[in-house]
Coordinates of C-alpha atoms in Angstrom, one line a residue:
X1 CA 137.0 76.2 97.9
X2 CA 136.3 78.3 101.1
X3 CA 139.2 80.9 102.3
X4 CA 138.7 82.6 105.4
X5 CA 139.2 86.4 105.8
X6 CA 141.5 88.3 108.0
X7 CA 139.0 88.8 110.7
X8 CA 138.3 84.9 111.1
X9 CA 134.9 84.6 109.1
X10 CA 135.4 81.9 106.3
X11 CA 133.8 82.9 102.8
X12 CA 131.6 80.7 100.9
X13 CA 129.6 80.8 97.7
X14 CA 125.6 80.7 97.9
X15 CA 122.9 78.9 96.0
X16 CA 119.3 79.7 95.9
X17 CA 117.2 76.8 97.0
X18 CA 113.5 78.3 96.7
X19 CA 112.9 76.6 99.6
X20 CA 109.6 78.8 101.7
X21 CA 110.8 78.7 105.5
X22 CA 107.6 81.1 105.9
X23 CA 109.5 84.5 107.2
X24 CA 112.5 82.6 109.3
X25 CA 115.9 82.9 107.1
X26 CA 117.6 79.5 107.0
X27 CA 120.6 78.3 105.5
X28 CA 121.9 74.3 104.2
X29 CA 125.4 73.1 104.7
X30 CA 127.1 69.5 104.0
X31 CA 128.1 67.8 107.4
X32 CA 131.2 66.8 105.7
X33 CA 131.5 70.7 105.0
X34 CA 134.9 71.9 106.4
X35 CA 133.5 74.9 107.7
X36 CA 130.5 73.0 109.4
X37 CA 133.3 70.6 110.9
X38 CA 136.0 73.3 111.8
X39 CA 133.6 76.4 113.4
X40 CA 131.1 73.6 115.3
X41 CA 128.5 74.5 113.0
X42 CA 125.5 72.2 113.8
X43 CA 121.9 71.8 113.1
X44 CA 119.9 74.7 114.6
X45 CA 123.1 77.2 115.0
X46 CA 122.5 80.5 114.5
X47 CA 125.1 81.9 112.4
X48 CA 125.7 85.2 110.7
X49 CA 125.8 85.6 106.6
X50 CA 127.5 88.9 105.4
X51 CA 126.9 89.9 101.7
X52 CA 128.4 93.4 101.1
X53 CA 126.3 96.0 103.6
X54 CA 123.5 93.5 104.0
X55 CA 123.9 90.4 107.0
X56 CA 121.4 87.8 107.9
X57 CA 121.6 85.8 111.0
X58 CA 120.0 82.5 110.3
X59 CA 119.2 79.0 111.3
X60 CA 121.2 76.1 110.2
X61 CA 119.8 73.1 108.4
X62 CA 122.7 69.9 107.9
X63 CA 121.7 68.3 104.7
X64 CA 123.9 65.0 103.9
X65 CA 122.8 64.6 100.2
X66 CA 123.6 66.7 97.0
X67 CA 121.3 69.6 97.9
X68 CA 124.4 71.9 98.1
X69 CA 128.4 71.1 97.2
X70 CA 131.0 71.2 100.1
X71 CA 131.9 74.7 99.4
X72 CA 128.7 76.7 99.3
X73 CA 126.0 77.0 101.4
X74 CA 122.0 76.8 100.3
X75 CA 119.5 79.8 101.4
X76 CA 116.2 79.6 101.9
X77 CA 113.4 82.1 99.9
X78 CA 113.6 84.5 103.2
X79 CA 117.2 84.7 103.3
X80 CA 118.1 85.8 100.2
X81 CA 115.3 88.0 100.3
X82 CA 117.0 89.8 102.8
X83 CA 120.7 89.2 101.2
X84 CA 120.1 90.2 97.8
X85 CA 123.0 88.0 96.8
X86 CA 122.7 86.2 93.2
X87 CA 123.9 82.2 93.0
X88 CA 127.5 81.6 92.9
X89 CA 128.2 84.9 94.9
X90 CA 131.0 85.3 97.7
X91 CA 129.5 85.6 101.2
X92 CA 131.2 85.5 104.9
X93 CA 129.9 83.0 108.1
X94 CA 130.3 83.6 111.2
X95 CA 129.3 83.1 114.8
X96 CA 127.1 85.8 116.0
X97 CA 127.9 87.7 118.9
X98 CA 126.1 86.1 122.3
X99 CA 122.4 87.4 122.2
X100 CA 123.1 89.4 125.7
X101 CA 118.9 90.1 125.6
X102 CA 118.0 86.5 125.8
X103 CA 118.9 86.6 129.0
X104 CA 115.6 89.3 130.1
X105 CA 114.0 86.5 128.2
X106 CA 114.7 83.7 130.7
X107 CA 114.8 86.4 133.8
X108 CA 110.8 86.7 132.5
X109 CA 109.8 82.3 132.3
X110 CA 111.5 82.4 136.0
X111 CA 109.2 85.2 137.0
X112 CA 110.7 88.0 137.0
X113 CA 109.2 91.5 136.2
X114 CA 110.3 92.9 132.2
X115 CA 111.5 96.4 132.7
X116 CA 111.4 99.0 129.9
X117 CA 115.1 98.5 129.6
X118 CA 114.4 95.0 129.1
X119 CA 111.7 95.2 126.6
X120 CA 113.4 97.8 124.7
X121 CA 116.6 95.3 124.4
X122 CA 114.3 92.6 123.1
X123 CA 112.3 94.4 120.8
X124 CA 115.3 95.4 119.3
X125 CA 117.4 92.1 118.7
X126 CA 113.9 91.0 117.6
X127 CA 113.5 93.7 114.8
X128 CA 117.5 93.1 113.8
X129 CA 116.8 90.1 113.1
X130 CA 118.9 88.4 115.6
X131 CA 116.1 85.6 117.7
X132 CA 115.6 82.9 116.2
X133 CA 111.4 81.6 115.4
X134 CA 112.0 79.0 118.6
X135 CA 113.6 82.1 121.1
X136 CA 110.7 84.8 119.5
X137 CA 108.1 81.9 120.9
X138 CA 110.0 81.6 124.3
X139 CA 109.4 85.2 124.9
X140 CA 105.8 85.1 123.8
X141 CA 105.4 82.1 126.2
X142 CA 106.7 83.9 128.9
X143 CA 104.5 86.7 128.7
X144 CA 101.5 84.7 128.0
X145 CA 98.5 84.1 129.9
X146 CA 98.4 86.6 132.7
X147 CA 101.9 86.7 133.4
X148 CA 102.3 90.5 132.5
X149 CA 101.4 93.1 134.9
X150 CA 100.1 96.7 133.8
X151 CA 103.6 97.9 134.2
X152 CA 105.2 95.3 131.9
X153 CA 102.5 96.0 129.4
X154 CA 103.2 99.3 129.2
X155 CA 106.8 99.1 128.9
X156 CA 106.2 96.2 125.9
X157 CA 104.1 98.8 123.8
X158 CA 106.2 101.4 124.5
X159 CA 109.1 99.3 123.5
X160 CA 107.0 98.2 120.5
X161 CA 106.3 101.5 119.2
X162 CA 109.8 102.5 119.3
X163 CA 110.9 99.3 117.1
X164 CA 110.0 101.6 113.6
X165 CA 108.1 104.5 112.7
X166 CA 105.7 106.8 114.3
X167 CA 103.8 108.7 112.2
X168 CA 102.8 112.4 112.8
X169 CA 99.6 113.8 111.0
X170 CA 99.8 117.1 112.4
X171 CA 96.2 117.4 113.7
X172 CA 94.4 117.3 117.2
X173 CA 92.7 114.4 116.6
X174 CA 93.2 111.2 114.8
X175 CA 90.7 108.6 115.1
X176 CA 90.6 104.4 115.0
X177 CA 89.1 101.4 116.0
X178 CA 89.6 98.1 116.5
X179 CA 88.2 94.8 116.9
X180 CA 89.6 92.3 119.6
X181 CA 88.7 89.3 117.4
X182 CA 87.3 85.8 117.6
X183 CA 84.0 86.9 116.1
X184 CA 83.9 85.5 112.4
X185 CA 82.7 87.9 109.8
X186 CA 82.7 91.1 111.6
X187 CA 84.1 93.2 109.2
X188 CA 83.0 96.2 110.3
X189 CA 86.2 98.5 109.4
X190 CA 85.9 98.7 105.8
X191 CA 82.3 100.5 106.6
X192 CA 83.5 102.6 109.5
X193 CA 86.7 104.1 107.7
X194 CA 84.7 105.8 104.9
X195 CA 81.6 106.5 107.3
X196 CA 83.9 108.1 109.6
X197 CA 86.0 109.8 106.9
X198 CA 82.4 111.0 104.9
X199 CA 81.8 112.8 107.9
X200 CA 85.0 114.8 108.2
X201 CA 86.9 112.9 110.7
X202 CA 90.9 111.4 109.6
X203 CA 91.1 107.9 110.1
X204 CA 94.3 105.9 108.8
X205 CA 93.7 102.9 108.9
X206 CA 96.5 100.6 109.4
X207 CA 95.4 96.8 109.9
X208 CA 97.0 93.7 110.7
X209 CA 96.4 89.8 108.8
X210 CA 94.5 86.9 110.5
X211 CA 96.6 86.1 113.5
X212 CA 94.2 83.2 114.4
X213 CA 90.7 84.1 111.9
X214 CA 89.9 82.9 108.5
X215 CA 90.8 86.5 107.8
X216 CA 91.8 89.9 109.1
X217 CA 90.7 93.0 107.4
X218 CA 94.0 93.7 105.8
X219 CA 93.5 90.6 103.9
X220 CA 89.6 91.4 103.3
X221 CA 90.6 94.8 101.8
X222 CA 93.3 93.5 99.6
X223 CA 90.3 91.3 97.5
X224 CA 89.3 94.8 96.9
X225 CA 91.9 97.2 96.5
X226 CA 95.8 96.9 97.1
X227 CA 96.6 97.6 101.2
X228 CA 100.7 97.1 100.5
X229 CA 101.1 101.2 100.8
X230 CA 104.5 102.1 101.6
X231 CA 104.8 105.7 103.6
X232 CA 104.4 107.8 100.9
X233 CA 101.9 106.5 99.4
X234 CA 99.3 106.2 102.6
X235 CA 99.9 109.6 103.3
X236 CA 99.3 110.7 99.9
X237 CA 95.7 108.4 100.1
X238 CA 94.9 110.3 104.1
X239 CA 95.6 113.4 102.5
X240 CA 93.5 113.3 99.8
X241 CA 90.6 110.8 101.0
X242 CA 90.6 111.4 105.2
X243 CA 91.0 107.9 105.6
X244 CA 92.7 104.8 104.6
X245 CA 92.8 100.7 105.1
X246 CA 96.3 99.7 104.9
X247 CA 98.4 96.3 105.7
X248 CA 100.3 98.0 108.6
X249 CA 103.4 95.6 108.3
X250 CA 104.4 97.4 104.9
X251 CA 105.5 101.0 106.8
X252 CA 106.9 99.0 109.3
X253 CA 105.0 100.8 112.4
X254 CA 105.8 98.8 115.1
X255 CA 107.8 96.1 113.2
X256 CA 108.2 94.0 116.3
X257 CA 104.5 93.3 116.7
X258 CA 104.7 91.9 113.1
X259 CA 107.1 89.8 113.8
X260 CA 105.5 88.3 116.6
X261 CA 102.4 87.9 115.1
X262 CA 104.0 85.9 113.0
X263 CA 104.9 82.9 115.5
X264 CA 102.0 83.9 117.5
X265 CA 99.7 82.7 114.7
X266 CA 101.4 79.0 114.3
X267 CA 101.3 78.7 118.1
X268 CA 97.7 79.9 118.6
X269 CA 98.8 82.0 121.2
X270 CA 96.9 85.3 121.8
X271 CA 96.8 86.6 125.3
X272 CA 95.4 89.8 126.8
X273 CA 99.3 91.4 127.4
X274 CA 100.4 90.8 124.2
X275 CA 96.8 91.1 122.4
X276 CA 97.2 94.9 124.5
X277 CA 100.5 95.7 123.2
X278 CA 99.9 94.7 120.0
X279 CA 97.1 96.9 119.7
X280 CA 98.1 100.4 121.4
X281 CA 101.7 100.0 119.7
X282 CA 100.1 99.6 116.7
X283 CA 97.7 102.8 117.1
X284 CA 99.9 104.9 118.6
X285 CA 102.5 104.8 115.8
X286 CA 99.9 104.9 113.6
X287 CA 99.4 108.7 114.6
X288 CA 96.4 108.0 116.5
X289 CA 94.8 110.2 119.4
X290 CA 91.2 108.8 119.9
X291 CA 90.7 104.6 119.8
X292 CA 87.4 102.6 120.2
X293 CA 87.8 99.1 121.0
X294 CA 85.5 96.7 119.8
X295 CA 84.8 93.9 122.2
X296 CA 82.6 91.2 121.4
X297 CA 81.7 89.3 124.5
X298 CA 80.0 85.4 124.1
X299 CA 80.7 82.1 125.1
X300 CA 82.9 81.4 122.2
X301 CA 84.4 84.3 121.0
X302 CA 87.5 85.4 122.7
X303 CA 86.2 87.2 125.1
X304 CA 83.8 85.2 127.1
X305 CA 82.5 86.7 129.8
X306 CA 81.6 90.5 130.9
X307 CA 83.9 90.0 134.0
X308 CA 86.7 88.9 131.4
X309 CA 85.7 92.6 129.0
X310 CA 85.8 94.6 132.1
X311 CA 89.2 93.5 132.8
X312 CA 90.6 93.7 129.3
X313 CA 88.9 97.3 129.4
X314 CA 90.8 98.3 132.5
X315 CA 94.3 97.1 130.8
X316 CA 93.3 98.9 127.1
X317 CA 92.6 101.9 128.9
X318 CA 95.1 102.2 131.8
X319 CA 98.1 101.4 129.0
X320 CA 96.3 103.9 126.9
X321 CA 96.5 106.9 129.2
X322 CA 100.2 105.9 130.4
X323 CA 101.1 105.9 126.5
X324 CA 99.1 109.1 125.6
X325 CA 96.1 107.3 124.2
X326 CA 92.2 108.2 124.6
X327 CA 91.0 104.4 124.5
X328 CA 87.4 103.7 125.1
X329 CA 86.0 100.1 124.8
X330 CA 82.9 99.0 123.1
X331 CA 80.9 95.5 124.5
X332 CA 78.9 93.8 121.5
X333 CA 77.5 90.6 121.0
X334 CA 79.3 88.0 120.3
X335 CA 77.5 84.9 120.4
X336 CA 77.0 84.5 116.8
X337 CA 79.1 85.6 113.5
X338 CA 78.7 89.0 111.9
X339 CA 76.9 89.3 108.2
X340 CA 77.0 85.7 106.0
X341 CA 80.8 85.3 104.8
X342 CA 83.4 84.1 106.6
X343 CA 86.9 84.2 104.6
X344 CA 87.8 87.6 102.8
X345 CA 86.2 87.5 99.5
X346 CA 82.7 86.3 101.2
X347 CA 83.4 89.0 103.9
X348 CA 84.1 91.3 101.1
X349 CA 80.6 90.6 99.4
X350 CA 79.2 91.3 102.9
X351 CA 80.5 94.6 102.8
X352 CA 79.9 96.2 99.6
X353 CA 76.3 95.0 99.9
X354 CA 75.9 97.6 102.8
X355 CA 78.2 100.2 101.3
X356 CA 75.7 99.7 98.1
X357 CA 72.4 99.7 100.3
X358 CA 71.5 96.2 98.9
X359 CA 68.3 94.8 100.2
X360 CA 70.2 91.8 100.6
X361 CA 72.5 93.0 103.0
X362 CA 73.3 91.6 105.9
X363 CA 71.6 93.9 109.4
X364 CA 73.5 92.8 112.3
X365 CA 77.1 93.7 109.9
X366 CA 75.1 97.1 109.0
X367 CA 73.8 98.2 112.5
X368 CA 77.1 97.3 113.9
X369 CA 78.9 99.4 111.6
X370 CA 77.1 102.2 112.5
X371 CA 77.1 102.2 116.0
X372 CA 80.9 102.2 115.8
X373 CA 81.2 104.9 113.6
X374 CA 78.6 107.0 115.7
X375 CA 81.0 106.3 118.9
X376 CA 83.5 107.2 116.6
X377 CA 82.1 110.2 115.3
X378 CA 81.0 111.1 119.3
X379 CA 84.7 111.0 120.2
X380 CA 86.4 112.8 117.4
X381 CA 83.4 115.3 117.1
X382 CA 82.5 115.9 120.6
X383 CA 79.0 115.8 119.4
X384 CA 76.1 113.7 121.5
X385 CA 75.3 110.1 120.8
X386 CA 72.2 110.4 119.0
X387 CA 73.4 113.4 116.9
X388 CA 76.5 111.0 116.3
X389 CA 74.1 108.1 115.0
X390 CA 72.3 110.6 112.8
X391 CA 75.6 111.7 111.0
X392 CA 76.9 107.9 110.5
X393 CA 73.4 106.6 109.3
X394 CA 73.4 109.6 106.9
X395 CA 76.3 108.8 105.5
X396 CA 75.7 105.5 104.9
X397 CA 72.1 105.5 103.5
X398 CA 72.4 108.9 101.1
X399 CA 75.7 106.7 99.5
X400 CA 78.4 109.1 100.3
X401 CA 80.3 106.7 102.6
X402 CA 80.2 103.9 99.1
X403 CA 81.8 107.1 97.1
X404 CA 83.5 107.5 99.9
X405 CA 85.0 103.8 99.7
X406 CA 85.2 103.9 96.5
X407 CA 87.3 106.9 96.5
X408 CA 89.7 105.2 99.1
X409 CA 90.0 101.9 96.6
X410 CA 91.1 104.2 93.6
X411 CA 93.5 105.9 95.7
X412 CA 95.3 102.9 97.2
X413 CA 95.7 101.5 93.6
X414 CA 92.3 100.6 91.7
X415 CA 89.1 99.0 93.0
X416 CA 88.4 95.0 91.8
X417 CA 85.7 92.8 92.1
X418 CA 86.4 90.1 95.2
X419 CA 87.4 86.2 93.6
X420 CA 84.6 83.5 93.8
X421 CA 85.7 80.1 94.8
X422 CA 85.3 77.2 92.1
X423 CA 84.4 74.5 94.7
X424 CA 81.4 74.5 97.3
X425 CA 79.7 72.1 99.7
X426 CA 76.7 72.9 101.3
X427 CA 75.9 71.3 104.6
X428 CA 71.9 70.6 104.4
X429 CA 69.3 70.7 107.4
X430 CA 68.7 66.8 108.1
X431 CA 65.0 67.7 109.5
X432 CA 62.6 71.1 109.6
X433 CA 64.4 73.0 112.4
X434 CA 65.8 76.3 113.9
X435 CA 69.2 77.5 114.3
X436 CA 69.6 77.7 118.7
X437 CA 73.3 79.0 118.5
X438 CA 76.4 79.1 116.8
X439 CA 80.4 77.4 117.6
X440 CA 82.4 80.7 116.6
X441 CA 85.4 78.7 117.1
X442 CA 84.5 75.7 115.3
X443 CA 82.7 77.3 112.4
X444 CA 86.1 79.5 111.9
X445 CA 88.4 76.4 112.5
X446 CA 86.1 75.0 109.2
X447 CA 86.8 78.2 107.2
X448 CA 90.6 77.9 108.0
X449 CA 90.3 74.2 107.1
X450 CA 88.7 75.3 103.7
X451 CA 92.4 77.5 102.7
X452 CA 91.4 81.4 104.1
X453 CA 92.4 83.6 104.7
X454 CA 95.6 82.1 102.4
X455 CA 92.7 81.5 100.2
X456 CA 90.9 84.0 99.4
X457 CA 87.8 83.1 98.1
X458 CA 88.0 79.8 100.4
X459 CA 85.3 80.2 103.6
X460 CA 81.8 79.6 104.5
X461 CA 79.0 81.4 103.5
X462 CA 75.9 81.1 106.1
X463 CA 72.1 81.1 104.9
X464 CA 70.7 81.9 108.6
X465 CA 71.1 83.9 111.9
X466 CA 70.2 82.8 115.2
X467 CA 66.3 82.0 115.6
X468 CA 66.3 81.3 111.3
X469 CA 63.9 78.2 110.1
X470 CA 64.8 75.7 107.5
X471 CA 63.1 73.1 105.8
X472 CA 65.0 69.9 105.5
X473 CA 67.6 69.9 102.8
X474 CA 67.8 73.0 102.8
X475 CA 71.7 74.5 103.1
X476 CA 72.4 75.8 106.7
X477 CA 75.9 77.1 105.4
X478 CA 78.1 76.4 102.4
X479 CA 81.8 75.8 102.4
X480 CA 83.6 77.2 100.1
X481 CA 86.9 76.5 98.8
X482 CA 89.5 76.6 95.9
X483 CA 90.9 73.7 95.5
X484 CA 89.1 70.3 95.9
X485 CA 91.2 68.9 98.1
X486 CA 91.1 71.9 100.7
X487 CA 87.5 71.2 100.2
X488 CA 87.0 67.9 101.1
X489 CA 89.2 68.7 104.2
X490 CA 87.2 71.1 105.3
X491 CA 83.8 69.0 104.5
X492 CA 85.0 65.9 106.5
X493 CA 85.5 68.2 109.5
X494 CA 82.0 69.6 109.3
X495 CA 79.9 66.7 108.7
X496 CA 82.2 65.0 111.9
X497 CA 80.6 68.8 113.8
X498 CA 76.6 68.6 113.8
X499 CA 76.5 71.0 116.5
X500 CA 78.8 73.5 115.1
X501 CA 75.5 75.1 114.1
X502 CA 73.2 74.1 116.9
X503 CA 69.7 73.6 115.8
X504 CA 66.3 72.5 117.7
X505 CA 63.8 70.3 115.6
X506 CA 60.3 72.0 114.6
X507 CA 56.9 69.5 114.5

């Protein structure tokens, strides 16, 4: 029976459901529940759960069957993650207290400018927990598009970095990179962290999962090595090793871009404001002085046009010096994918094939490795470019950036060989031909379909570059998946996309 303590919150008993609401925290009531009927409780109210030193605010669900009894409420996996409470255990409900930064929230979808104040308010209730999934996406729609000025990005980041930790390294210069996206297979940081660090440069890496890829390189370095490092333990891999590459949501720098990663990747939502403060928050808790930006430009990458990089360049790198940052961008090609995988084990293969020098590995991944790490290296170093290309292409080709790598792997917890998926499909040229051009979007969309980056070994695995010949019946690219049914998905979406690899016949 529910009792109700002094201060008004009534006390129930909880159950575990094992119910995966992904990271949102949600609770199950009765409707016949006297608690639901007496506090107003309906479906969708945010309500407060109290266990001890630990509290939850959560989203109702109102279940009318014999999921739960009348006098205890159901959690779901992410709420009694965060409780700790076992079944049958005491808990308080309440109402939360009114959400006073909501209110910057709908100031911003009416047009008006977010303040630093504002932002800092937000961030906050964000990181405690307190906005629900559906009022984290009403402040992501807000800012979206090109709704956010230079000096609303700035205060976002600024109010993003001060969400968790900020890491100090205790040296002049601290190097990074990053790619904007939307370019499949360009996995180009698990060859520039040791290339950087094999030349004497630091470079912790801290990287985010796929937002809106079959993979991000967080989750193409953890088919290789563990990238869950708490504080301690990246430190520990920097110190020894000059370099790490490390899931940046477990040392909970910049906690608040997590979580709206989170519900940006479900949404699809990406824009240059929030892709901006995402980035430099990320970076500059990170510890980092010097940042290159990768930026592939092509008609169906993300960034589409060289009027479209210029201006993301003049945001990165105005926010950049307002926030303490050296940010300098880098234009590449992005009208095709990157190396032959796409999905984190293929991308994975890709990769240690040019760490190991492999006559099979793929250029375009190996050339664009390098000239990021000579940029890199021409930043950090303050040497020239070609003296800068020199170093990186030394590193690479005499093997001390693969003992480098595998140094990095031993010290984050033990190197292992990337899974291999059980089920392919190849999609076969119908005549003689040439490959024109590529659908970055819709070859991705076919990975994701496949099960990566949740997947791991799911993807596609390509068998030509722009301007390559086939005979017909010959395999263009093979999907790969691992389960059959993520496989047929994925293979009924391809064959109904001929020209998501757009090829010319030869006589």
């Amino acid at each position: 029976m529910q009792t109700t303590t002094e201060r008004g919150a009534s006390i129930m008993r909880v159950k575990r459901l094992h119910i995966d609401t992904y990271h949102e925290p949600v609770i199950y009531m009765r409707r016949d529940c006297h608690v639901c009927r007496s506090e107003g409780f309906e479906a969708h109210s945010r309500i407060e759960v109290t266990f001890g030193e630990r509290r939850v605010i959560a989203t109702l669900n109102v279940v009318s069957n014999g999921l739960v009894e009348t006098e205890e409420i159901g959690l779901s996996e992410a709420a009694w993650r965060v409780l700790g409470a076992a079944d049958g255990e005491e808990v308080s409900l309440a109402h939360p207290l009114p959400l006073q930064s909501f209110s910057q929230v709908r100031a911003k979808l009416y047009g008006h400018a977010l303040t630093l104040d504002a932002a800092r308010d937000i961030m906050r209730d964000i990181v405690a927990g307190n906005y629900s999934d559906i009022e984290i996406a009403a402040f992501l729609t807000a800012c979206a598009g090109n709704r956010m000025d230079l000096d609303e990005i700035t205060a976002l980041t600024r109010a993003m970095v001060e969400s968790g930790a900020r890491l100090d390294w205790g040296k002049e210069v601290i190097v990074d990179k990053h790619c904007v996206g939307g370019l499949p297979g360009n996995r180009t940081t698990l060859l520039v962290v040791p290339i950087v660090a094999a030349c004497g440069l630091t470079i912790p890496k801290t990287s985010s999962r796929a937002i809106t890829s079959p993979a991000g390189t967080a989750d193409t370095m953890e088919t290789l090595a563990p990238v869950m490092l708490d504080l301690a333990r990246m430190r520990a891999v920097v110190a020894a090793e000059g370099g790490c590459i490390a899931w940046g949501g477990a040392v909970n720098l910049s906690p608040a871009d997590d979580l709206l990663i989170r519900i940006e990747r479900p949404l699809d939502l990406d824009s240059d404001g929030q892709l901006v403060a995402s980035v430099l928050s990320k970076k500059l808790a990170a510890g980092s002085t010097h940042v290159l930006i990768d930026i592939p430009v092509g008609p169906t990458a993300k960034v589409r046009s060289l009027d479209a990089a210029q201006r993301l360049t003049n945001i990165l790198c105005s926010v950049g010096q307002a926030i303490g940052l050296e940010v300098r961008t880098l234009f590449t090609d992005g009208s095709q994918p990157v190396g032959r995988g796409i999905g984190p084990a293929l991308e994975a293969y890709d990769v240690l094939a040019v760490l190991q020098n492999a006559p099979h590995a793929p250029d375009d991944l190996r050339q664009r490795a390098l000239l990021l790490s000579a940029r890199i290296l021409e930043m950090g170093l303050g040497i020239t470019p070609e003296a800068a290309l020199t170093q990186a292409r030394q590193a690479l080709t005499s093997g001390t950036a693969w003992r480098k790598f595998q140094a990095i792997c031993a010290a984050q917890g033990g190197m292992r060989e990337p899974p291999r998926a059980p089920h392919t499909y190849p999609i076969l040229a119908k005549a003689r031909c040439r490959i024109v051009a590529f659908d970055n979007r819709r070859l991705a969309r076919i990975a994701k379909l496949a099960g990566a980056p949740r997947a791991p070994a799911a993807g596609i695995l390509l068998h030509g570059a722009s301007g390559g010949h086939f005979n017909k019946g010959d395999p263009i690219y093979t999907i790969h998946a691992e389960s059959p049914g993520e496989l047929a998905y994925a293979r009924d979406y391809a064959e109904s996309q001929p020209d998501v690899v757009l090829v010319e016949k030869e006589f």
